[in-house]
Amino acid sequence: MDSWTVTSALLLAGFISSAAFNHFDTECYTANGEDYRGFQNQTSLHGGKPCLFWNETFQHPYNTLKYPNGEGGLGSHNYCRNPDGDVQPWCYIADHEDGIYWRYCDIPSCQMPGNLGCFKDSGDPPTLSGTSETSNKLTIQNCISFCRKQRYKLAGMESGYACFCGNEVDLHDHGESPSMECNHVCFGDHTQPCGGDGWVIIFDTRVGACGGNYTDPSGVIYSPDFPDKYGAGRVCYWTIQVPGSSAILFNFTFFDISDQTDMVELLDGYTNQVVARFDWRSPPRELVNITGDFVILYFYSDRTNQAQGFALLYQALRSQDTRTTDAERDDEDEGEEVSSTAGPQLAGGVTERANSTS
């Protein structure tokens, strides 16, 4: 498991100081970074254009006057955001050269767990050498599901419509590139990135699976079909069992459940007793700390509405970690609530900004 996952969990739990956590390392959990709440305020870290403040962009569609309640992460700041569900975070810039007044932000850390990166496809040899298919309705999860059913570990999308499967990537022959090379929209979902011309975006096929078994000390679990909307009639179980741990800490970094019938539950793995239950009326608003080393995650969806789902980060704690947590929490201000959820979807979306650009 990547080191950032552990660091993020410890940061959210209050184990380490946020000052020690580089503010450019704020991760995105959705495929397009719609929930990015990091602090990058220029289009790239090296030689990028400075971003304008959202409370000073009244001549453009997205500003704090039109969206005064923090919708989409907008506010009195100039950090990159994705308020319209585009393929990645962006910001307005002062440069009007060629009529362009906004640009995508190249944020190296803005990459959901399970997204292994953007790789050059020279075709000789191919980046992923397994089965492939093309579709004018391709989405990230369509490709992942296609490869997972054939027992491949990796799924790659290219040019918005091509899906490739494989079990390994030769990094020597296929060097990784900035994510902006892979932001061609998926033909089946224009809010998702599906590679580029000659560039393949690659995902672990465990992303969006309906169930699974986790034994690592930390990890990320996504709702079924993620980053697509979860399907109807889903009943999924994940087991999180980490022998030797005294408790397991859970943080929902993203949560979008459509109606009160759909639900997520956390159960004690030994007794099957429900410890926490969440739905659209009662979303998770803080960390959930469950004593023991065995937890079952349960998800149910009915046959009506579907939504984006959830992303869940877990961290197993040893006895020493638990004591440290209690001690450090005593030093924190009472009533402080730790929560990280995506901002609401705004009407108009990409079309509004694209029309204004033209």
JSON list of C-alpha atoms in Angstrom, two decimals, residues 7-207:
[
{"chain": "A", "resi": 7, "resn": "THR", "atom": "CA", "xyz": [0.02, 9.30, 6.05]},
{"chain": "A", "resi": 8, "resn": "SER", "atom": "CA", "xyz": [-3.45, 10.50, 5.10]},
{"chain": "A", "resi": 9, "resn": "ALA", "atom": "CA", "xyz": [-5.07, 8.19, 7.64]},
{"chain": "A", "resi": 10, "resn": "LEU", "atom": "CA", "xyz": [-2.75, 9.32, 10.42]},
{"chain": "A", "resi": 11, "resn": "LEU", "atom": "CA", "xyz": [-3.30, 12.96, 9.50]},
{"chain": "A", "resi": 12, "resn": "LEU", "atom": "CA", "xyz": [-7.08, 12.61, 9.49]},
{"chain": "A", "resi": 13, "resn": "ALA", "atom": "CA", "xyz": [-7.00, 10.78, 12.80]},
{"chain": "A", "resi": 14, "resn": "GLY", "atom": "CA", "xyz": [-4.89, 13.52, 14.37]},
{"chain": "A", "resi": 15, "resn": "PHE", "atom": "CA", "xyz": [-1.86, 11.29, 14.83]},
{"chain": "A", "resi": 16, "resn": "ILE", "atom": "CA", "xyz": [0.48, 13.71, 13.08]},
{"chain": "A", "resi": 17, "resn": "SER", "atom": "CA", "xyz": [0.58, 17.46, 12.66]},
{"chain": "A", "resi": 18, "resn": "SER", "atom": "CA", "xyz": [-0.89, 18.89, 9.46]},
{"chain": "A", "resi": 19, "resn": "ALA", "atom": "CA", "xyz": [2.12, 21.20, 9.31]},
{"chain": "A", "resi": 20, "resn": "ALA", "atom": "CA", "xyz": [4.25, 18.15, 8.64]},
{"chain": "A", "resi": 21, "resn": "PHE", "atom": "CA", "xyz": [2.00, 17.14, 5.78]},
{"chain": "A", "resi": 22, "resn": "ASN", "atom": "CA", "xyz": [2.94, 18.88, 2.51]},
{"chain": "A", "resi": 23, "resn": "HIS", "atom": "CA", "xyz": [-0.17, 20.76, 1.42]},
{"chain": "A", "resi": 24, "resn": "PHE", "atom": "CA", "xyz": [0.34, 19.75, -2.20]},
{"chain": "A", "resi": 25, "resn": "ASP", "atom": "CA", "xyz": [-0.15, 16.10, -1.21]},
{"chain": "A", "resi": 26, "resn": "THR", "atom": "CA", "xyz": [-3.93, 16.37, -0.68]},
{"chain": "A", "resi": 27, "resn": "GLU", "atom": "CA", "xyz": [-5.25, 13.43, -2.65]},
{"chain": "A", "resi": 28, "resn": "CYS", "atom": "CA", "xyz": [-8.30, 13.16, -4.87]},
{"chain": "A", "resi": 29, "resn": "TYR", "atom": "CA", "xyz": [-10.58, 10.19, -4.45]},
{"chain": "A", "resi": 30, "resn": "THR", "atom": "CA", "xyz": [-12.78, 10.58, -7.50]},
{"chain": "A", "resi": 31, "resn": "ALA", "atom": "CA", "xyz": [-11.50, 9.98, -10.98]},
{"chain": "A", "resi": 32, "resn": "ASN", "atom": "CA", "xyz": [-11.77, 13.63, -12.01]},
{"chain": "A", "resi": 33, "resn": "GLY", "atom": "CA", "xyz": [-10.69, 15.28, -8.75]},
{"chain": "A", "resi": 34, "resn": "GLU", "atom": "CA", "xyz": [-14.09, 16.86, -8.16]},
{"chain": "A", "resi": 35, "resn": "ASP", "atom": "CA", "xyz": [-13.49, 16.56, -4.43]},
{"chain": "A", "resi": 36, "resn": "TYR", "atom": "CA", "xyz": [-9.97, 18.07, -4.55]},
{"chain": "A", "resi": 37, "resn": "ARG", "atom": "CA", "xyz": [-9.52, 20.46, -1.63]},
{"chain": "A", "resi": 38, "resn": "GLY", "atom": "CA", "xyz": [-5.78, 20.95, -1.85]},
{"chain": "A", "resi": 39, "resn": "PHE", "atom": "CA", "xyz": [-3.81, 24.19, -1.93]},
{"chain": "A", "resi": 40, "resn": "GLN", "atom": "CA", "xyz": [-2.20, 24.36, -5.36]},
{"chain": "A", "resi": 41, "resn": "ASN", "atom": "CA", "xyz": [-2.89, 27.85, -6.73]},
{"chain": "A", "resi": 42, "resn": "GLN", "atom": "CA", "xyz": [-1.15, 27.76, -10.09]},
{"chain": "A", "resi": 43, "resn": "THR", "atom": "CA", "xyz": [-1.68, 25.65, -13.17]},
{"chain": "A", "resi": 44, "resn": "SER", "atom": "CA", "xyz": [1.52, 23.68, -12.51]},
{"chain": "A", "resi": 45, "resn": "LEU", "atom": "CA", "xyz": [4.11, 23.70, -9.77]},
{"chain": "A", "resi": 46, "resn": "HIS", "atom": "CA", "xyz": [6.91, 24.68, -12.15]},
{"chain": "A", "resi": 47, "resn": "GLY", "atom": "CA", "xyz": [6.34, 27.61, -14.47]},
{"chain": "A", "resi": 48, "resn": "GLY", "atom": "CA", "xyz": [2.55, 27.51, -14.27]},
{"chain": "A", "resi": 49, "resn": "LYS", "atom": "CA", "xyz": [0.09, 30.39, -14.56]},
{"chain": "A", "resi": 50, "resn": "PRO", "atom": "CA", "xyz": [-1.14, 31.88, -11.25]},
{"chain": "A", "resi": 51, "resn": "CYS", "atom": "CA", "xyz": [-4.81, 31.26, -10.52]},
{"chain": "A", "resi": 52, "resn": "LEU", "atom": "CA", "xyz": [-7.31, 34.05, -9.94]},
{"chain": "A", "resi": 53, "resn": "PHE", "atom": "CA", "xyz": [-9.29, 34.25, -6.72]},
{"chain": "A", "resi": 54, "resn": "TRP", "atom": "CA", "xyz": [-12.78, 32.76, -6.99]},
{"chain": "A", "resi": 55, "resn": "ASN", "atom": "CA", "xyz": [-14.19, 35.80, -5.17]},
{"chain": "A", "resi": 56, "resn": "GLU", "atom": "CA", "xyz": [-12.83, 38.05, -7.93]},
{"chain": "A", "resi": 57, "resn": "THR", "atom": "CA", "xyz": [-14.00, 36.16, -11.04]},
{"chain": "A", "resi": 58, "resn": "PHE", "atom": "CA", "xyz": [-17.44, 37.73, -11.35]},
{"chain": "A", "resi": 59, "resn": "GLN", "atom": "CA", "xyz": [-17.03, 38.14, -15.10]},
{"chain": "A", "resi": 60, "resn": "HIS", "atom": "CA", "xyz": [-16.86, 34.34, -15.41]},
{"chain": "A", "resi": 61, "resn": "PRO", "atom": "CA", "xyz": [-19.51, 31.65, -14.71]},
{"chain": "A", "resi": 62, "resn": "TYR", "atom": "CA", "xyz": [-17.96, 30.32, -11.49]},
{"chain": "A", "resi": 63, "resn": "ASN", "atom": "CA", "xyz": [-17.47, 32.72, -8.58]},
{"chain": "A", "resi": 64, "resn": "THR", "atom": "CA", "xyz": [-18.45, 33.16, -4.93]},
{"chain": "A", "resi": 65, "resn": "LEU", "atom": "CA", "xyz": [-21.27, 35.56, -5.80]},
{"chain": "A", "resi": 66, "resn": "LYS", "atom": "CA", "xyz": [-23.09, 32.90, -7.80]},
{"chain": "A", "resi": 67, "resn": "TYR", "atom": "CA", "xyz": [-22.06, 30.08, -5.44]},
{"chain": "A", "resi": 68, "resn": "PRO", "atom": "CA", "xyz": [-21.77, 31.74, -2.00]},
{"chain": "A", "resi": 69, "resn": "ASN", "atom": "CA", "xyz": [-21.97, 28.66, 0.24]},
{"chain": "A", "resi": 70, "resn": "GLY", "atom": "CA", "xyz": [-18.74, 26.94, -0.72]},
{"chain": "A", "resi": 71, "resn": "GLU", "atom": "CA", "xyz": [-20.30, 24.88, -3.49]},
{"chain": "A", "resi": 72, "resn": "GLY", "atom": "CA", "xyz": [-17.67, 22.99, -5.45]},
{"chain": "A", "resi": 73, "resn": "GLY", "atom": "CA", "xyz": [-14.99, 24.15, -3.02]},
{"chain": "A", "resi": 74, "resn": "LEU", "atom": "CA", "xyz": [-15.18, 27.78, -4.16]},
{"chain": "A", "resi": 75, "resn": "GLY", "atom": "CA", "xyz": [-14.33, 30.52, -1.67]},
{"chain": "A", "resi": 76, "resn": "SER", "atom": "CA", "xyz": [-12.10, 33.51, -0.93]},
{"chain": "A", "resi": 77, "resn": "HIS", "atom": "CA", "xyz": [-9.04, 31.74, -2.30]},
{"chain": "A", "resi": 78, "resn": "ASN", "atom": "CA", "xyz": [-7.35, 30.91, -5.60]},
{"chain": "A", "resi": 79, "resn": "TYR", "atom": "CA", "xyz": [-6.85, 27.16, -5.22]},
{"chain": "A", "resi": 80, "resn": "CYS", "atom": "CA", "xyz": [-7.51, 24.81, -8.12]},
{"chain": "A", "resi": 81, "resn": "ARG", "atom": "CA", "xyz": [-10.98, 23.29, -8.02]},
{"chain": "A", "resi": 82, "resn": "ASN", "atom": "CA", "xyz": [-13.37, 21.32, -10.24]},
{"chain": "A", "resi": 83, "resn": "PRO", "atom": "CA", "xyz": [-16.81, 22.85, -9.55]},
{"chain": "A", "resi": 84, "resn": "ASP", "atom": "CA", "xyz": [-18.36, 21.79, -12.86]},
{"chain": "A", "resi": 85, "resn": "GLY", "atom": "CA", "xyz": [-17.44, 18.09, -13.00]},
{"chain": "A", "resi": 86, "resn": "ASP", "atom": "CA", "xyz": [-14.74, 18.48, -15.65]},
{"chain": "A", "resi": 87, "resn": "VAL", "atom": "CA", "xyz": [-12.06, 15.83, -16.16]},
{"chain": "A", "resi": 88, "resn": "GLN", "atom": "CA", "xyz": [-9.71, 17.39, -13.57]},
{"chain": "A", "resi": 89, "resn": "PRO", "atom": "CA", "xyz": [-9.29, 20.50, -11.37]},
{"chain": "A", "resi": 90, "resn": "TRP", "atom": "CA", "xyz": [-8.78, 23.85, -13.10]},
{"chain": "A", "resi": 91, "resn": "CYS", "atom": "CA", "xyz": [-8.74, 27.58, -12.39]},
{"chain": "A", "resi": 92, "resn": "TYR", "atom": "CA", "xyz": [-9.23, 30.93, -14.07]},
{"chain": "A", "resi": 93, "resn": "ILE", "atom": "CA", "xyz": [-6.10, 32.79, -15.16]},
{"chain": "A", "resi": 94, "resn": "ALA", "atom": "CA", "xyz": [-5.44, 36.41, -16.08]},
{"chain": "A", "resi": 95, "resn": "ASP", "atom": "CA", "xyz": [-3.92, 35.51, -19.46]},
{"chain": "A", "resi": 96, "resn": "HIS", "atom": "CA", "xyz": [-6.39, 36.05, -22.32]},
{"chain": "A", "resi": 97, "resn": "GLU", "atom": "CA", "xyz": [-4.05, 34.90, -25.05]},
{"chain": "A", "resi": 98, "resn": "ASP", "atom": "CA", "xyz": [-6.01, 33.16, -27.83]},
{"chain": "A", "resi": 99, "resn": "GLY", "atom": "CA", "xyz": [-9.18, 33.87, -25.86]},
{"chain": "A", "resi": 100, "resn": "ILE", "atom": "CA", "xyz": [-8.29, 31.37, -23.15]},
{"chain": "A", "resi": 101, "resn": "TYR", "atom": "CA", "xyz": [-8.97, 32.51, -19.59]},
{"chain": "A", "resi": 102, "resn": "TRP", "atom": "CA", "xyz": [-8.88, 29.19, -17.73]},
{"chain": "A", "resi": 103, "resn": "ARG", "atom": "CA", "xyz": [-6.54, 26.20, -17.69]},
{"chain": "A", "resi": 104, "resn": "TYR", "atom": "CA", "xyz": [-6.37, 22.75, -16.16]},
{"chain": "A", "resi": 105, "resn": "CYS", "atom": "CA", "xyz": [-4.15, 22.38, -13.10]},
{"chain": "A", "resi": 106, "resn": "ASP", "atom": "CA", "xyz": [-1.41, 19.80, -13.38]},
{"chain": "A", "resi": 107, "resn": "ILE", "atom": "CA", "xyz": [-1.59, 18.38, -9.85]},
{"chain": "A", "resi": 108, "resn": "PRO", "atom": "CA", "xyz": [0.75, 15.38, -9.56]},
{"chain": "A", "resi": 109, "resn": "SER", "atom": "CA", "xyz": [-0.93, 14.11, -6.39]},
{"chain": "A", "resi": 110, "resn": "CYS", "atom": "CA", "xyz": [-4.46, 14.48, -7.75]},
{"chain": "A", "resi": 111, "resn": "GLN", "atom": "CA", "xyz": [-4.88, 10.79, -8.47]},
{"chain": "A", "resi": 112, "resn": "MET", "atom": "CA", "xyz": [-7.34, 8.37, -6.91]},
{"chain": "A", "resi": 113, "resn": "PRO", "atom": "CA", "xyz": [-5.92, 5.22, -5.29]},
{"chain": "A", "resi": 114, "resn": "GLY", "atom": "CA", "xyz": [-6.10, 2.44, -7.84]},
{"chain": "A", "resi": 115, "resn": "ASN", "atom": "CA", "xyz": [-5.20, 4.81, -10.67]},
{"chain": "A", "resi": 116, "resn": "LEU", "atom": "CA", "xyz": [-1.68, 3.65, -11.45]},
{"chain": "A", "resi": 117, "resn": "GLY", "atom": "CA", "xyz": [-0.85, 6.53, -13.77]},
{"chain": "A", "resi": 118, "resn": "CYS", "atom": "CA", "xyz": [-0.64, 7.68, -17.38]},
{"chain": "A", "resi": 119, "resn": "PHE", "atom": "CA", "xyz": [1.73, 5.74, -19.65]},
{"chain": "A", "resi": 120, "resn": "LYS", "atom": "CA", "xyz": [3.05, 6.15, -23.19]},
{"chain": "A", "resi": 121, "resn": "ASP", "atom": "CA", "xyz": [1.74, 3.57, -25.65]},
{"chain": "A", "resi": 122, "resn": "SER", "atom": "CA", "xyz": [4.31, 3.02, -28.37]},
{"chain": "A", "resi": 123, "resn": "GLY", "atom": "CA", "xyz": [2.46, -0.07, -29.62]},
{"chain": "A", "resi": 124, "resn": "ASP", "atom": "CA", "xyz": [5.68, -2.08, -29.85]},
{"chain": "A", "resi": 125, "resn": "PRO", "atom": "CA", "xyz": [5.39, -3.74, -27.44]},
{"chain": "A", "resi": 126, "resn": "PRO", "atom": "CA", "xyz": [1.88, -2.70, -26.33]},
{"chain": "A", "resi": 127, "resn": "THR", "atom": "CA", "xyz": [1.56, -1.16, -22.88]},
{"chain": "A", "resi": 128, "resn": "LEU", "atom": "CA", "xyz": [-0.91, -3.89, -21.85]},
{"chain": "A", "resi": 129, "resn": "SER", "atom": "CA", "xyz": [-0.60, -7.09, -23.83]},
{"chain": "A", "resi": 130, "resn": "GLY", "atom": "CA", "xyz": [-3.84, -8.87, -22.86]},
{"chain": "A", "resi": 131, "resn": "THR", "atom": "CA", "xyz": [-7.34, -8.76, -24.35]},
{"chain": "A", "resi": 132, "resn": "SER", "atom": "CA", "xyz": [-8.68, -5.48, -25.74]},
{"chain": "A", "resi": 133, "resn": "GLU", "atom": "CA", "xyz": [-11.90, -3.99, -27.07]},
{"chain": "A", "resi": 134, "resn": "THR", "atom": "CA", "xyz": [-13.28, -0.67, -28.29]},
{"chain": "A", "resi": 135, "resn": "SER", "atom": "CA", "xyz": [-16.59, 0.97, -27.44]},
{"chain": "A", "resi": 136, "resn": "ASN", "atom": "CA", "xyz": [-18.26, 4.32, -28.09]},
{"chain": "A", "resi": 137, "resn": "LYS", "atom": "CA", "xyz": [-19.81, 3.98, -24.60]},
{"chain": "A", "resi": 138, "resn": "LEU", "atom": "CA", "xyz": [-16.56, 3.36, -22.74]},
{"chain": "A", "resi": 139, "resn": "THR", "atom": "CA", "xyz": [-16.24, 4.41, -19.10]},
{"chain": "A", "resi": 140, "resn": "ILE", "atom": "CA", "xyz": [-13.51, 3.65, -16.59]},
{"chain": "A", "resi": 141, "resn": "GLN", "atom": "CA", "xyz": [-15.60, 1.03, -14.83]},
{"chain": "A", "resi": 142, "resn": "ASN", "atom": "CA", "xyz": [-16.77, -0.56, -18.09]},
{"chain": "A", "resi": 143, "resn": "CYS", "atom": "CA", "xyz": [-13.15, -1.25, -18.95]},
{"chain": "A", "resi": 144, "resn": "ILE", "atom": "CA", "xyz": [-12.24, -2.32, -15.41]},
{"chain": "A", "resi": 145, "resn": "SER", "atom": "CA", "xyz": [-15.18, -4.76, -15.31]},
{"chain": "A", "resi": 146, "resn": "PHE", "atom": "CA", "xyz": [-14.30, -6.15, -18.74]},
{"chain": "A", "resi": 147, "resn": "CYS", "atom": "CA", "xyz": [-10.73, -6.90, -17.65]},
{"chain": "A", "resi": 148, "resn": "ARG", "atom": "CA", "xyz": [-11.69, -8.10, -14.16]},
{"chain": "A", "resi": 149, "resn": "LYS", "atom": "CA", "xyz": [-14.10, -10.70, -15.55]},
{"chain": "A", "resi": 150, "resn": "GLN", "atom": "CA", "xyz": [-11.20, -12.15, -17.54]},
{"chain": "A", "resi": 151, "resn": "ARG", "atom": "CA", "xyz": [-9.03, -12.19, -14.43]},
{"chain": "A", "resi": 152, "resn": "TYR", "atom": "CA", "xyz": [-6.59, -9.50, -15.44]},
{"chain": "A", "resi": 153, "resn": "LYS", "atom": "CA", "xyz": [-5.03, -7.30, -12.78]},
{"chain": "A", "resi": 154, "resn": "LEU", "atom": "CA", "xyz": [-4.84, -4.10, -14.83]},
{"chain": "A", "resi": 155, "resn": "ALA", "atom": "CA", "xyz": [-7.19, -2.18, -17.12]},
{"chain": "A", "resi": 156, "resn": "GLY", "atom": "CA", "xyz": [-6.11, 0.65, -19.42]},
{"chain": "A", "resi": 157, "resn": "MET", "atom": "CA", "xyz": [-8.10, 3.21, -21.41]},
{"chain": "A", "resi": 158, "resn": "GLU", "atom": "CA", "xyz": [-6.82, 5.09, -24.46]},
{"chain": "A", "resi": 159, "resn": "SER", "atom": "CA", "xyz": [-8.26, 7.86, -26.67]},
{"chain": "A", "resi": 160, "resn": "GLY", "atom": "CA", "xyz": [-11.62, 7.74, -24.92]},
{"chain": "A", "resi": 161, "resn": "TYR", "atom": "CA", "xyz": [-12.88, 4.54, -26.54]},
{"chain": "A", "resi": 162, "resn": "ALA", "atom": "CA", "xyz": [-10.19, 1.78, -26.36]},
{"chain": "A", "resi": 163, "resn": "CYS", "atom": "CA", "xyz": [-9.83, -0.66, -23.45]},
{"chain": "A", "resi": 164, "resn": "PHE", "atom": "CA", "xyz": [-6.76, -2.83, -22.86]},
{"chain": "A", "resi": 165, "resn": "CYS", "atom": "CA", "xyz": [-6.13, -5.55, -20.27]},
{"chain": "A", "resi": 166, "resn": "GLY", "atom": "CA", "xyz": [-2.94, -6.93, -18.79]},
{"chain": "A", "resi": 167, "resn": "ASN", "atom": "CA", "xyz": [-1.10, -8.01, -15.68]},
{"chain": "A", "resi": 168, "resn": "GLU", "atom": "CA", "xyz": [1.97, -5.77, -15.68]},
{"chain": "A", "resi": 169, "resn": "VAL", "atom": "CA", "xyz": [3.44, -2.62, -17.22]},
{"chain": "A", "resi": 170, "resn": "ASP", "atom": "CA", "xyz": [7.07, -2.40, -18.30]},
{"chain": "A", "resi": 171, "resn": "LEU", "atom": "CA", "xyz": [7.98, 1.00, -16.88]},
{"chain": "A", "resi": 172, "resn": "HIS", "atom": "CA", "xyz": [11.27, 1.01, -18.78]},
{"chain": "A", "resi": 173, "resn": "ASP", "atom": "CA", "xyz": [9.55, 0.84, -22.16]},
{"chain": "A", "resi": 174, "resn": "HIS", "atom": "CA", "xyz": [6.47, 2.83, -21.15]},
{"chain": "A", "resi": 175, "resn": "GLY", "atom": "CA", "xyz": [7.47, 5.79, -19.02]},
{"chain": "A", "resi": 176, "resn": "GLU", "atom": "CA", "xyz": [4.86, 7.49, -16.84]},
{"chain": "A", "resi": 177, "resn": "SER", "atom": "CA", "xyz": [3.78, 10.99, -17.82]},
{"chain": "A", "resi": 178, "resn": "PRO", "atom": "CA", "xyz": [1.78, 13.85, -16.26]},
{"chain": "A", "resi": 179, "resn": "SER", "atom": "CA", "xyz": [-1.91, 13.05, -15.91]},
{"chain": "A", "resi": 180, "resn": "MET", "atom": "CA", "xyz": [-2.81, 15.84, -18.33]},
{"chain": "A", "resi": 181, "resn": "GLU", "atom": "CA", "xyz": [-1.71, 13.61, -21.22]},
{"chain": "A", "resi": 182, "resn": "CYS", "atom": "CA", "xyz": [-4.54, 11.23, -20.28]},
{"chain": "A", "resi": 183, "resn": "ASN", "atom": "CA", "xyz": [-7.45, 13.62, -19.83]},
{"chain": "A", "resi": 184, "resn": "HIS", "atom": "CA", "xyz": [-9.30, 12.75, -23.05]},
{"chain": "A", "resi": 185, "resn": "VAL", "atom": "CA", "xyz": [-12.90, 12.26, -21.91]},
{"chain": "A", "resi": 186, "resn": "CYS", "atom": "CA", "xyz": [-14.46, 8.80, -21.94]},
{"chain": "A", "resi": 187, "resn": "PHE", "atom": "CA", "xyz": [-16.97, 8.43, -24.76]},
{"chain": "A", "resi": 188, "resn": "GLY", "atom": "CA", "xyz": [-19.45, 6.96, -22.30]},
{"chain": "A", "resi": 189, "resn": "ASP", "atom": "CA", "xyz": [-18.98, 9.57, -19.53]},
{"chain": "A", "resi": 190, "resn": "HIS", "atom": "CA", "xyz": [-17.56, 12.99, -20.29]},
{"chain": "A", "resi": 191, "resn": "THR", "atom": "CA", "xyz": [-16.66, 13.61, -16.63]},
{"chain": "A", "resi": 192, "resn": "GLN", "atom": "CA", "xyz": [-14.09, 10.79, -16.63]},
{"chain": "A", "resi": 193, "resn": "PRO", "atom": "CA", "xyz": [-10.56, 10.72, -18.12]},
{"chain": "A", "resi": 194, "resn": "CYS", "atom": "CA", "xyz": [-9.95, 7.82, -20.53]},
{"chain": "A", "resi": 195, "resn": "GLY", "atom": "CA", "xyz": [-6.37, 8.27, -21.70]},
{"chain": "A", "resi": 196, "resn": "GLY", "atom": "CA", "xyz": [-5.16, 10.24, -24.71]},
{"chain": "A", "resi": 197, "resn": "ASP", "atom": "CA", "xyz": [-3.85, 9.76, -28.22]},
{"chain": "A", "resi": 198, "resn": "GLY", "atom": "CA", "xyz": [-0.93, 7.41, -27.67]},
{"chain": "A", "resi": 199, "resn": "TRP", "atom": "CA", "xyz": [-1.35, 7.55, -23.87]},
{"chain": "A", "resi": 200, "resn": "VAL", "atom": "CA", "xyz": [-2.99, 4.93, -21.64]},
{"chain": "A", "resi": 201, "resn": "ILE", "atom": "CA", "xyz": [-4.46, 5.61, -18.20]},
{"chain": "A", "resi": 202, "resn": "ILE", "atom": "CA", "xyz": [-4.19, 2.42, -16.13]},
{"chain": "A", "resi": 203, "resn": "PHE", "atom": "CA", "xyz": [-6.28, 1.23, -13.17]},
{"chain": "A", "resi": 204, "resn": "ASP", "atom": "CA", "xyz": [-6.13, -1.67, -10.75]},
{"chain": "A", "resi": 205, "resn": "THR", "atom": "CA", "xyz": [-9.11, -3.91, -11.57]},
{"chain": "A", "resi": 206, "resn": "ARG", "atom": "CA", "xyz": [-10.02, -4.19, -7.85]},
{"chain": "A", "resi": 207, "resn": "VAL", "atom": "CA", "xyz": [-11.42, -0.64, -8.05]}
]
